[in-house]
XYZ file of C-alpha atoms in Angstrom:
733
model
C -0.045 -0.051 0.015
C 2.977 2.363 0.886
C 4.412 1.687 -2.550
C 1.148 2.614 -4.196
C 0.906 5.658 -2.107
C 4.399 6.772 -3.049
C 4.012 6.240 -6.756
C 0.798 8.130 -6.422
C 2.987 11.184 -4.776
C 5.463 11.137 -7.848
C 2.848 11.255 -10.443
C 1.048 14.199 -8.326
C 4.376 15.912 -8.285
C 5.340 15.309 -11.786
C 1.982 16.803 -12.856
C 2.533 19.880 -10.541
C 5.882 20.490 -11.987
C 4.753 19.665 -15.763
C 1.690 22.432 -14.784
C 4.317 24.984 -13.667
C 6.217 24.391 -16.604
C 3.271 25.093 -18.743
C 2.496 28.182 -16.677
C 5.976 29.684 -17.071
C 5.913 28.964 -20.941
C 2.574 30.867 -21.178
C 4.358 33.505 -19.115
C 7.534 33.470 -21.533
C 5.606 33.352 -24.804
C 5.083 36.650 -26.457
C 1.776 37.349 -28.390
C 2.072 39.659 -31.363
C -1.177 40.456 -33.239
C -1.773 41.811 -36.661
C -5.276 43.142 -37.045
C -7.524 44.656 -39.332
C -11.301 45.559 -39.111
C -12.571 41.958 -38.795
C -9.380 39.616 -38.895
C -6.196 38.881 -36.749
C -2.964 37.058 -37.596
C -1.385 35.992 -34.291
C 2.362 35.298 -33.935
C 4.000 34.014 -30.860
C 7.605 34.401 -29.521
C 8.371 31.066 -27.866
C 10.603 30.836 -24.824
C 13.753 29.472 -27.272
C 13.066 32.748 -29.496
C 11.590 30.646 -32.347
C 8.729 32.758 -33.637
C 5.627 30.800 -34.710
C 2.112 31.581 -36.577
C -0.573 30.405 -34.361
C -3.951 31.762 -35.573
C -5.388 33.416 -38.927
C -9.065 34.226 -38.688
C -11.842 36.372 -37.137
C -10.556 38.773 -34.708
C -11.307 38.319 -31.080
C -12.950 41.125 -28.928
C -10.840 40.706 -26.206
C -7.090 40.664 -27.101
C -5.853 39.196 -23.536
C -7.633 35.994 -24.774
C -5.248 35.499 -27.933
C -2.694 33.822 -25.130
C -5.104 31.119 -24.655
C -4.778 29.933 -28.391
C -1.978 27.520 -28.104
C -3.625 25.807 -25.100
C -6.469 24.893 -27.124
C -4.796 22.786 -29.784
C -4.141 19.189 -28.331
C -2.026 17.944 -31.345
C 0.693 15.439 -31.129
C 4.545 16.059 -30.869
C 5.795 17.314 -33.998
C 9.329 16.194 -33.530
C 10.881 19.580 -33.930
C 8.435 22.218 -32.429
C 8.672 24.021 -36.123
C 5.525 22.808 -37.931
C 4.101 26.389 -36.793
C 6.912 28.474 -37.910
C 6.442 31.892 -39.089
C 9.253 31.575 -41.552
C 10.797 28.169 -41.572
C 14.293 27.731 -42.088
C 16.259 24.709 -43.373
C 19.482 22.958 -42.504
C 18.919 22.419 -38.760
C 15.995 20.355 -36.972
C 13.057 21.342 -39.622
C 11.680 18.268 -41.399
C 9.229 19.966 -43.681
C 9.268 22.389 -46.637
C 11.305 25.696 -45.845
C 10.243 28.960 -46.485
C 13.824 30.118 -46.608
C 17.111 28.014 -47.459
C 20.677 29.300 -47.690
C 24.354 28.556 -48.439
C 26.626 30.421 -46.149
C 30.071 31.695 -47.436
C 31.495 29.032 -45.720
C 29.477 26.361 -47.585
C 27.458 25.798 -44.428
C 23.763 25.309 -45.374
C 22.151 25.533 -41.917
C 19.983 28.416 -40.551
C 18.342 28.886 -37.482
C 16.321 32.379 -37.193
C 15.574 33.531 -33.739
C 13.489 36.630 -32.670
C 15.719 39.862 -31.739
C 12.803 42.332 -32.080
C 9.881 43.886 -33.490
C 8.923 47.307 -34.965
C 5.468 48.904 -35.451
C 4.664 51.524 -37.937
C 1.683 53.665 -38.621
C 1.508 54.631 -42.181
C -1.701 56.243 -42.071
C -5.179 56.071 -40.491
C -5.760 52.768 -42.310
C -2.172 50.935 -42.291
C -0.017 49.808 -40.095
C 3.138 48.068 -40.783
C 4.699 45.228 -38.456
C 8.279 44.134 -38.628
C 9.630 41.072 -36.951
C 13.178 40.845 -36.716
C 15.212 37.564 -36.744
C 18.626 36.853 -36.879
C 20.729 33.258 -37.009
C 22.545 32.727 -33.791
C 26.090 31.887 -35.285
C 26.038 33.547 -38.469
C 25.463 37.599 -39.245
C 22.220 36.526 -41.160
C 19.346 38.641 -40.526
C 15.724 38.513 -41.735
C 12.886 40.872 -41.343
C 9.155 39.671 -41.439
C 7.004 42.426 -42.750
C 3.202 42.441 -42.268
C 1.254 45.238 -43.397
C -2.491 45.467 -42.359
C -5.031 47.571 -44.623
C -7.747 47.707 -41.811
C -11.012 48.643 -43.682
C -10.366 46.469 -46.521
C -9.198 43.215 -44.330
C -6.113 42.705 -46.593
C -2.451 42.025 -45.460
C 0.653 42.489 -47.433
C 3.507 40.120 -46.191
C 7.024 40.178 -47.348
C 10.464 39.710 -46.293
C 13.840 41.455 -46.362
C 16.980 39.554 -46.295
C 20.454 40.358 -45.466
C 23.763 39.754 -44.076
C 27.204 40.787 -43.305
C 29.138 37.769 -44.062
C 32.767 37.937 -45.790
C 31.597 36.755 -49.000
C 28.263 36.259 -51.172
C 25.561 33.961 -49.382
C 23.634 32.236 -51.832
C 19.803 32.242 -51.162
C 18.478 28.715 -51.980
C 14.957 29.513 -51.457
C 13.504 32.939 -50.210
C 9.560 33.064 -50.026
C 7.752 35.998 -49.229
C 5.231 34.369 -46.924
C 4.606 31.428 -44.601
C 1.154 31.080 -43.673
C -0.051 28.327 -41.155
C -3.705 27.114 -41.073
C -5.645 24.915 -38.931
C -8.779 23.314 -40.240
C -10.369 19.889 -40.927
C -10.067 19.844 -44.813
C -8.811 22.311 -47.227
C -9.937 23.330 -51.022
C -7.819 24.818 -53.490
C -9.203 26.822 -56.293
C -6.468 27.521 -58.885
C -6.084 28.529 -62.413
C -4.206 27.056 -65.425
C -4.549 27.988 -69.166
C -2.533 29.082 -72.411
C -3.041 31.690 -75.073
C -6.581 32.551 -75.693
C -7.822 30.088 -72.985
C -6.442 31.873 -69.707
C -7.913 31.362 -66.149
C -9.426 28.131 -66.558
C -10.633 26.964 -63.062
C -9.546 23.840 -61.405
C -10.972 22.973 -57.745
C -9.522 20.223 -55.755
C -9.372 19.004 -52.239
C -5.759 19.042 -50.852
C -4.200 15.868 -49.521
C -1.125 15.271 -47.646
C 2.018 16.130 -49.395
C 2.772 19.235 -51.439
C 0.938 20.904 -54.134
C 2.727 23.483 -56.120
C 1.588 26.461 -58.090
C 4.580 27.667 -60.391
C 5.891 29.233 -63.398
C 9.141 29.288 -64.841
C 8.669 31.203 -68.143
C 10.496 34.119 -67.088
C 7.778 36.680 -68.594
C 4.420 36.036 -69.483
C 4.596 34.014 -66.225
C 0.791 33.961 -65.610
C 0.548 32.279 -69.421
C -0.024 28.497 -68.028
C -0.787 29.447 -64.601
C -1.687 32.002 -62.055
C -0.289 32.754 -58.753
C -3.645 33.627 -57.551
C -5.937 31.448 -55.701
C -8.661 30.703 -53.439
C -8.551 28.368 -50.358
C -11.479 27.175 -48.704
C -10.876 26.252 -44.957
C -13.086 23.242 -43.847
C -15.789 23.643 -46.559
C -15.874 23.550 -50.520
C -15.681 27.008 -51.757
C -19.044 28.900 -52.249
C -19.792 32.538 -53.234
C -21.448 33.807 -49.962
C -20.675 31.134 -47.188
C -17.791 29.575 -45.326
C -14.328 30.806 -44.755
C -11.849 31.319 -47.766
C -8.470 32.969 -48.024
C -7.930 34.901 -51.395
C -4.527 36.085 -52.662
C -1.304 36.106 -54.963
C 2.032 37.071 -55.245
C 2.901 40.606 -56.649
C 5.488 39.294 -58.777
C 5.902 39.391 -62.686
C 8.557 36.945 -62.893
C 8.809 33.307 -62.160
C 6.794 32.364 -58.947
C 6.048 29.491 -56.631
C 3.347 28.836 -53.973
C 3.525 25.596 -52.171
C 0.755 23.972 -50.322
C 1.929 21.463 -47.831
C -0.654 19.534 -45.656
C 1.369 18.224 -42.675
C 1.327 15.197 -40.613
C -0.837 16.984 -38.209
C -3.126 18.008 -40.876
C -2.397 21.680 -40.820
C -1.759 23.553 -43.864
C 1.592 25.501 -44.691
C 1.574 27.789 -47.450
C 4.988 29.122 -48.745
C 4.517 31.756 -51.686
C 7.301 33.580 -53.353
C 9.967 34.004 -56.148
C 10.451 30.711 -57.727
C 13.865 29.521 -57.022
C 14.181 27.385 -60.302
C 17.818 28.370 -61.706
C 17.621 31.198 -59.356
C 19.826 30.440 -56.458
C 20.298 33.979 -55.984
C 23.863 35.437 -54.857
C 23.562 38.234 -52.363
C 26.257 40.373 -51.371
C 27.173 41.592 -48.046
C 25.222 44.440 -46.850
C 22.544 44.257 -49.548
C 19.222 44.064 -48.556
C 16.817 41.287 -50.733
C 13.470 42.474 -50.678
C 10.866 39.664 -51.668
C 7.673 40.617 -53.593
C 4.580 41.148 -51.483
C 2.250 38.240 -51.157
C -1.234 40.087 -50.365
C -4.378 38.191 -49.123
C -7.449 38.553 -47.417
C -9.590 36.181 -45.323
C -13.624 36.251 -45.559
C -15.725 34.449 -43.589
C -18.604 35.037 -45.966
C -17.196 33.256 -49.012
C -15.784 34.376 -52.121
C -17.885 37.319 -52.689
C -16.760 39.377 -49.453
C -13.251 38.393 -50.109
C -13.265 39.647 -53.795
C -14.769 42.867 -52.489
C -11.910 43.404 -49.895
C -9.601 43.007 -52.863
C -11.321 45.366 -55.141
C -11.533 48.148 -52.623
C -8.033 47.616 -51.477
C -6.597 47.411 -55.185
C -8.411 50.664 -56.310
C -6.909 52.418 -53.003
C -3.198 50.964 -53.090
C -2.454 49.454 -56.342
C -4.168 50.518 -59.611
C -3.207 54.010 -60.845
C -6.346 56.346 -60.224
C -8.385 53.216 -59.046
C -11.178 55.392 -58.003
C -10.879 57.546 -61.050
C -11.809 57.811 -64.625
C -10.961 55.622 -67.923
C -11.016 56.180 -71.333
C -13.233 54.302 -73.687
C -11.413 53.769 -77.126
C -11.326 52.381 -80.575
C -8.520 50.086 -81.668
C -7.611 49.665 -85.155
C -6.275 45.998 -85.088
C -9.040 44.143 -86.193
C -9.903 46.829 -88.741
C -6.414 46.946 -90.601
C -4.006 44.676 -88.842
C -0.348 45.623 -90.259
C -1.954 47.359 -93.325
C -2.518 51.001 -92.699
C -1.311 54.339 -93.706
C -2.420 58.128 -92.848
C -5.391 58.156 -94.788
C -6.787 55.063 -93.117
C -5.672 56.276 -89.686
C -7.488 59.694 -90.238
C -10.393 57.852 -91.386
C -10.429 55.628 -88.100
C -10.070 58.959 -86.189
C -13.479 60.056 -87.867
C -14.670 56.995 -86.719
C -13.891 57.279 -83.180
C -15.636 60.420 -82.933
C -18.809 59.040 -84.700
C -18.849 56.098 -82.560
C -18.506 58.535 -79.541
C -15.755 56.876 -77.641
C -12.638 58.758 -75.943
C -9.628 57.560 -77.846
C -8.390 56.117 -80.870
C -5.344 53.369 -80.207
C -2.932 52.766 -82.952
C -1.798 49.033 -82.540
C 1.132 47.285 -83.920
C 2.889 48.006 -87.085
C 3.557 51.493 -86.826
C 7.241 51.450 -86.691
C 10.724 49.978 -88.505
C 12.332 51.279 -91.791
C 15.472 49.255 -92.819
C 12.893 46.359 -91.961
C 9.489 47.503 -91.888
C 7.135 46.141 -89.319
C 4.665 44.847 -92.015
C 4.132 41.592 -90.050
C 5.358 40.063 -86.681
C 8.645 38.925 -88.202
C 10.592 41.930 -88.056
C 11.678 45.638 -86.669
C 10.856 45.142 -82.603
C 13.659 47.450 -81.278
C 13.574 50.127 -84.081
C 11.283 52.506 -82.643
C 10.919 55.099 -85.220
C 7.797 55.688 -87.396
C 7.775 53.973 -90.573
C 8.241 56.510 -93.458
C 6.157 54.695 -96.132
C 2.957 54.336 -93.480
C 3.605 57.424 -91.621
C 5.677 60.226 -93.789
C 4.771 63.180 -91.189
C 5.402 61.042 -87.978
C 3.254 60.403 -85.276
C 2.979 63.833 -84.404
C 0.702 64.940 -87.246
C -1.791 62.156 -86.177
C -1.813 63.355 -82.444
C -2.546 66.851 -83.733
C -5.177 65.715 -86.031
C -6.786 63.617 -83.211
C -6.960 66.827 -81.048
C -8.653 68.750 -83.732
C -11.182 66.053 -84.056
C -11.488 65.898 -80.262
C -10.419 62.635 -79.724
C -7.379 61.334 -77.788
C -4.408 59.411 -79.366
C -2.560 56.140 -78.053
C 0.039 54.116 -79.022
C 1.095 50.374 -78.578
C 4.491 49.325 -77.788
C 6.440 46.251 -76.928
C 9.628 47.575 -75.671
C 10.936 44.601 -73.938
C 11.222 42.188 -77.187
C 13.510 42.607 -80.019
C 13.177 40.864 -83.677
C 16.231 38.922 -84.944
C 15.504 40.906 -88.103
C 16.230 44.548 -86.715
C 18.661 47.171 -86.462
C 18.736 46.839 -82.739
C 19.839 43.150 -83.090
C 22.292 43.886 -85.506
C 24.039 46.866 -83.500
C 23.596 45.291 -79.766
C 23.215 41.449 -79.729
C 24.736 41.591 -76.364
C 21.732 43.057 -74.991
C 19.488 40.071 -76.261
C 18.805 36.913 -73.808
C 20.295 33.887 -75.664
C 22.617 31.036 -75.135
C 26.394 31.905 -76.559
C 26.676 29.448 -79.412
C 23.580 27.761 -79.373
C 20.773 27.883 -81.882
C 18.252 30.638 -81.219
C 14.471 29.573 -80.789
C 11.917 32.279 -81.084
C 8.583 32.920 -79.480
C 6.568 34.746 -82.269
C 9.430 35.492 -84.255
C 11.020 37.477 -81.329
C 13.582 37.286 -78.846
C 13.898 39.083 -75.273
C 15.980 42.158 -74.000
C 18.144 41.583 -71.372
C 16.430 43.873 -68.492
C 18.781 42.984 -65.711
C 21.491 45.178 -67.821
C 21.079 48.846 -66.638
C 21.891 49.957 -70.279
C 18.843 48.102 -71.644
C 16.882 49.443 -68.733
C 17.726 52.936 -70.055
C 17.111 51.918 -73.745
C 13.478 50.699 -72.765
C 12.525 53.870 -70.726
C 13.810 55.904 -73.465
C 11.582 54.099 -75.818
C 8.703 55.664 -73.992
C 10.130 58.713 -73.023
C 10.870 59.698 -76.279
C 7.163 59.051 -77.759
C 5.971 61.694 -74.916
C 8.718 64.134 -75.861
C 8.201 64.040 -79.629
C 4.697 63.877 -79.550
C 3.126 66.194 -77.001
C -0.324 65.385 -76.450
C 0.009 61.506 -76.698
C -2.590 60.081 -74.040
C -2.385 56.488 -73.811
C -0.020 53.368 -73.970
C -0.536 49.991 -74.799
C 2.213 47.726 -73.455
C 2.608 44.284 -74.881
C 4.612 41.454 -73.985
C 4.388 38.567 -76.273
C 7.552 36.321 -76.008
C 8.640 34.027 -72.941
C 12.379 33.360 -72.415
C 14.069 30.452 -73.909
C 17.721 29.670 -73.479
C 18.192 32.023 -70.413
C 21.546 33.664 -70.589
C 22.573 37.110 -69.524
C 25.637 38.841 -71.361
C 25.509 41.319 -68.298
C 25.097 38.814 -65.334
C 28.262 37.728 -63.366
C 26.311 34.806 -61.817
C 23.558 33.493 -63.901
C 21.772 32.548 -60.951
C 20.538 35.970 -60.749
C 19.352 36.555 -64.003
C 15.469 35.787 -63.800
C 15.126 37.865 -60.491
C 17.102 40.755 -61.917
C 15.232 40.602 -64.992
C 11.908 41.324 -63.414
C 13.470 43.957 -60.787
C 14.881 45.573 -64.002
C 11.341 45.694 -65.447
C 10.100 47.433 -62.302
C 13.056 49.962 -62.515
C 11.936 51.094 -66.064
C 8.130 51.258 -64.853
C 9.176 53.004 -61.632
C 11.026 55.684 -63.734
C 8.283 56.081 -66.048
C 5.725 56.738 -63.338
C 8.199 58.968 -61.546
C 7.875 61.254 -64.881
C 4.403 60.240 -66.180
C 2.363 59.570 -63.091
C -1.148 59.837 -64.588
C -0.998 58.577 -68.286
C -3.438 55.736 -68.695
C -1.463 52.597 -69.632
C -2.912 49.165 -70.564
C -0.985 46.036 -69.454
C -1.090 43.686 -72.166
C 1.114 40.378 -72.329
C 0.061 38.478 -75.311
C -3.305 38.479 -73.457
C -3.325 37.579 -69.867
C 0.150 36.481 -69.617
C 1.277 39.237 -66.700
C -1.904 40.017 -64.698
C -0.533 40.854 -61.041
C -0.231 43.244 -58.786
C 3.334 43.393 -59.130
C 2.690 44.877 -62.568
C -0.654 46.360 -62.088
C 0.984 49.130 -59.460
C 2.067 50.675 -62.768
C -0.860 50.490 -64.875
C -4.615 51.820 -65.152
C -5.897 48.481 -66.726
C -5.003 45.133 -68.017
C -5.941 42.855 -71.071
C -7.574 39.505 -70.220
C -6.932 37.764 -73.187
C -6.500 37.975 -76.828
C -9.570 35.756 -77.321
C -12.378 38.196 -77.668
C -15.158 35.987 -78.147
C -17.744 37.204 -75.815
C -19.020 33.468 -74.795
C -15.205 32.566 -73.748
C -14.916 36.028 -72.205
C -17.623 35.542 -69.762
C -15.836 32.998 -68.137
C -12.666 34.687 -68.015
C -13.936 37.854 -67.137
C -16.047 36.241 -64.027
C -13.076 34.412 -62.938
C -10.645 37.546 -63.066
C -13.265 39.302 -60.762
C -12.457 37.189 -58.015
C -8.999 39.187 -57.680
C -9.130 42.384 -59.789
C -11.593 45.278 -59.964
C -13.740 45.663 -63.093
C -12.406 49.066 -63.749
C -9.214 46.998 -64.625
C -10.580 44.570 -66.793
C -10.164 45.815 -70.635
C -13.017 44.310 -72.567
C -13.442 44.976 -76.298
C -16.473 44.617 -78.958
C -14.636 42.519 -81.914
C -15.750 40.448 -84.596
C -14.591 37.567 -82.756
C -17.626 35.350 -82.066
C -20.771 34.612 -83.948
C -22.800 36.355 -81.380
C -24.885 39.593 -82.388
C -23.377 42.654 -81.525
C -25.957 43.428 -78.282
C -24.566 40.436 -76.818
C -20.833 41.313 -77.297
C -21.467 45.148 -75.960
C -23.263 43.418 -72.693
C -20.231 41.083 -72.235
C -18.028 43.828 -72.642
C -19.791 46.164 -70.352
C -18.306 43.846 -67.341
C -15.732 45.900 -67.131
C -13.792 48.942 -69.216
C -15.582 48.558 -72.422
C -13.736 49.362 -75.835
C -14.324 48.503 -79.166
C -12.203 46.926 -81.809
C -14.194 46.987 -85.069
C -14.686 48.297 -88.310
C -17.417 50.602 -88.380
C -17.868 50.381 -92.227
C -18.888 46.540 -91.421
C -21.692 47.525 -89.253
C -25.128 48.124 -90.722
C -26.828 51.326 -90.055
C -28.999 49.619 -87.309
C -26.083 48.171 -85.851
C -23.953 51.657 -85.845
C -26.842 53.071 -84.098
C -27.186 50.759 -81.445
C -23.787 50.864 -81.053
C -23.496 54.640 -80.477
C -26.448 54.399 -78.275
C -24.553 51.802 -76.177
C -21.908 53.886 -75.653
C -24.010 56.673 -74.233
C -25.793 54.228 -71.969
C -22.764 53.016 -70.851
C -21.552 56.221 -69.987
C -24.431 56.687 -67.605
C -23.587 53.702 -65.635
C -19.994 52.884 -66.124
C -19.043 54.501 -62.554
C -21.225 52.022 -60.871
C -19.228 49.078 -62.630
C -15.935 50.688 -62.077
C -16.453 51.793 -58.520
C -18.991 49.971 -56.986
C -19.415 46.547 -55.013
C -19.465 43.439 -57.235
C -21.823 40.541 -56.111
C -21.496 37.341 -58.344
C -25.228 35.827 -58.502
C -24.905 33.036 -60.866
C -21.822 31.110 -61.823
C -21.656 30.288 -65.403
C -19.585 27.164 -64.637
C -22.809 25.797 -62.360
C -25.683 27.106 -63.909
C -26.770 27.633 -67.695
C -26.305 31.448 -67.339
C -23.763 33.877 -65.516
C -25.305 36.779 -63.288
C -23.553 39.481 -61.813
C -24.398 42.852 -60.189
C -22.820 45.957 -59.462
C -24.200 48.081 -56.676
C -23.156 51.725 -56.024
C -21.469 52.313 -52.341
C -24.469 54.098 -51.360
C -26.692 51.461 -52.396
C -28.902 54.144 -54.680
C -27.936 52.464 -57.882
C -27.116 49.074 -59.217
C -26.691 47.237 -62.725
C -27.432 43.541 -63.293
C -25.733 41.872 -65.971
C -27.172 38.437 -67.301
C -26.075 36.060 -69.973
C -26.983 32.602 -71.254
C -24.334 30.392 -71.481
C -25.999 27.135 -72.350
C -27.563 27.154 -75.699
C -30.847 24.710 -76.308
C -34.413 24.527 -77.174
C -35.107 24.773 -73.363
C -32.390 27.023 -72.247
C -34.183 29.761 -70.047
C -33.985 31.166 -66.405
C -36.755 29.560 -64.651
C -36.681 30.897 -61.237
C -35.727 34.473 -59.842
C -32.276 35.281 -59.193
C -31.686 36.436 -55.589
C -29.629 39.942 -55.221
C -27.254 40.775 -52.774
C -25.923 44.167 -51.390
C -29.116 45.943 -51.706
C -30.800 48.488 -48.885
C -33.810 46.223 -47.900
C -35.538 49.321 -46.994
C -35.106 51.095 -50.328
C -37.724 50.583 -53.262
C -35.753 50.391 -56.639
C -37.275 51.011 -60.113
C -36.036 48.496 -62.586
C -35.274 49.293 -66.065
C -33.814 47.008 -68.981
C -31.066 48.955 -70.827
C -29.218 48.023 -74.179
C -32.480 46.864 -75.999
C -31.908 46.451 -79.417
C -34.928 46.172 -81.871
C -37.271 44.541 -79.254
C -39.199 45.325 -76.510
C -38.389 44.508 -72.780
C -40.102 41.561 -71.177
C -39.697 43.438 -67.896
C -42.812 45.488 -66.960
C -41.586 49.114 -67.857
C -43.108 50.478 -64.511
C -41.729 47.470 -62.152
C -40.723 48.773 -58.456
C -39.594 46.126 -55.935
C -38.156 46.487 -52.620
C -34.381 45.616 -51.869
C -36.026 43.187 -49.387
C -37.984 41.596 -51.922
C -35.128 41.411 -54.605
C -32.875 39.939 -51.869
C -35.044 37.505 -50.519
C -37.075 36.560 -53.536
C -35.118 37.618 -56.369
C -35.464 38.724 -59.936
C -35.988 36.992 -62.989
C -33.972 38.653 -65.824
C -36.263 35.943 -68.666
C -32.959 34.691 -70.323
C -33.874 32.360 -73.206
C -32.757 31.672 -76.655
C -34.102 35.231 -77.771
C -32.822 36.759 -74.995
C -29.356 35.665 -74.617
C -28.040 38.637 -72.627
C -30.098 41.003 -70.276
C -28.838 44.280 -68.446
C -31.018 45.678 -65.677
C -30.565 48.887 -64.051
C -32.054 49.898 -60.753
C -32.346 53.151 -59.118
C -33.698 53.856 -55.620
C -36.666 55.984 -55.532
C -36.867 56.409 -51.694
């Protein structure tokens, strides 16, 4: 009996000691909380100075309760105590995918980052930046983790700053921007793949144990096959208006890599950053390597709320003049392709005025003399007006456009060079290509080495000269059609730095351009949607989603892009592509920044009259589309129709865009579509707009309450005779 009593005393004593140790750990752990209006991201500094991320989700009312988080998760021992690391380093005790791996100057590949301090900066009344400072205990190697919170928009921007003071260069083997840890029962990923004219193809999957990677190795046009933007559902499959979902992507226009690792304890780790493929970056002592930002939001009310968070943030913090105006334009490409002269352009300027749009854009083919740009086989790099096509230069066209009260814009592709060009003949060392190997072309062209400062100067001067020589030039379309083959830089001493330094070189050019021309509207085009990310979009006013302008295909592309990018940025043109009628094409283009790429001579008088009226109608409602809140009401991949609503911030006006996407003898909308985002206490007058030759099936004096529209809904009455319907709502009380 005494033996059992003694054993019991020993067990109780052990439990008391264990309890005291637990209390000691709770006292020594330090919580660091990043908060927005509705979210919090919680870090802890452990007793051994490890920094862990322990929570990302709804903000708690009582900040003191964050210290209880760790005690609520009773997961098994993880062997390393690093599964929750805020920035997982490799080479010591870590067993999982690292966020950072290095090779020190002495060849050692171990890194163990410990907390040495923190700093909190207030940027403005909506944004705060937290900096967590880490250092290896043995090497003079430092990492700063930056968390910038956008309070009202519930968006967090995360990046790292890496530097060292070792005797020689340190090789960065992997260098992620973010290392996010999530807890849940299941995880559902929505990602996007594609190709030219088939961008933003949606793919949903349940993540299993191991690693799922989204990445690009193309060097330029890096979103051609895969986007870095994704949605992640926690616990439940992704839906529009319910459940917890994370939406985000990497602000980087070069090679990217996003890893999703479901660990042995069923947690999910996300590591997003520059792709380390062929890019083990050589970092000199005293030089700071700043990773691109990974920006994300978490919504507990499905995709819709998350999209609106990103849209508000992007209009405020990323796009040039995100809450401002945009030009509606007419492009000549599908009217003339490369075959034009001053007389044709003059006529197109007349057509621009006749159509009622703001700007005429002259596309590819206006340059090159020794090797004229009469096809896509020559002249890139030789940015002088072709004397046969434009004997009086661009300036005469700018002046004529001004006389006709329209703006004039120009197409450029400044990063590229044609092998058949004067530039290639004079500066072959500026071209990305392997020495002694055969050249391999993408669209008959090669890429200029933007990691070289001389090339950066050349590209900036292309743009600067256009504006200096042509006062009144009002718009730029920046294209980028080639990917990088045979990657080699004649400038770089270490080829591992090339891919990263190319993208940084691109940004240096764009920084210089925006410093000198801060408000000039500029379209981001990359052979279509090959470069849609907020790293690029911070320099542009808008982007081109795809060279595929068939309105049926565009419904799907524009719908998917709307998850991450606001409508004011999406350039949607009415073109000759597709077999649909003009009304359908215009209605689809109204999903964003509408434009035209039509030969007006090919339109009937009735069609021209309708297009002119549609421009006037669009002008009445475009501010709602550009600046309002977007609600996706019907998913074209799930239903036989797509439906989207744009609601003004004050809920006084709204626009509902509806499209039939499955055509058969029985295709129709058989039930009402429930609205979202209206004021339930307001009455709304409903009017069908963009009618073409028919009467509306919607009663002309229909007035319904926001309460009815959100609880019961409204049937736009789509069918084979009404394949697109746009309804405008206006509050009358």
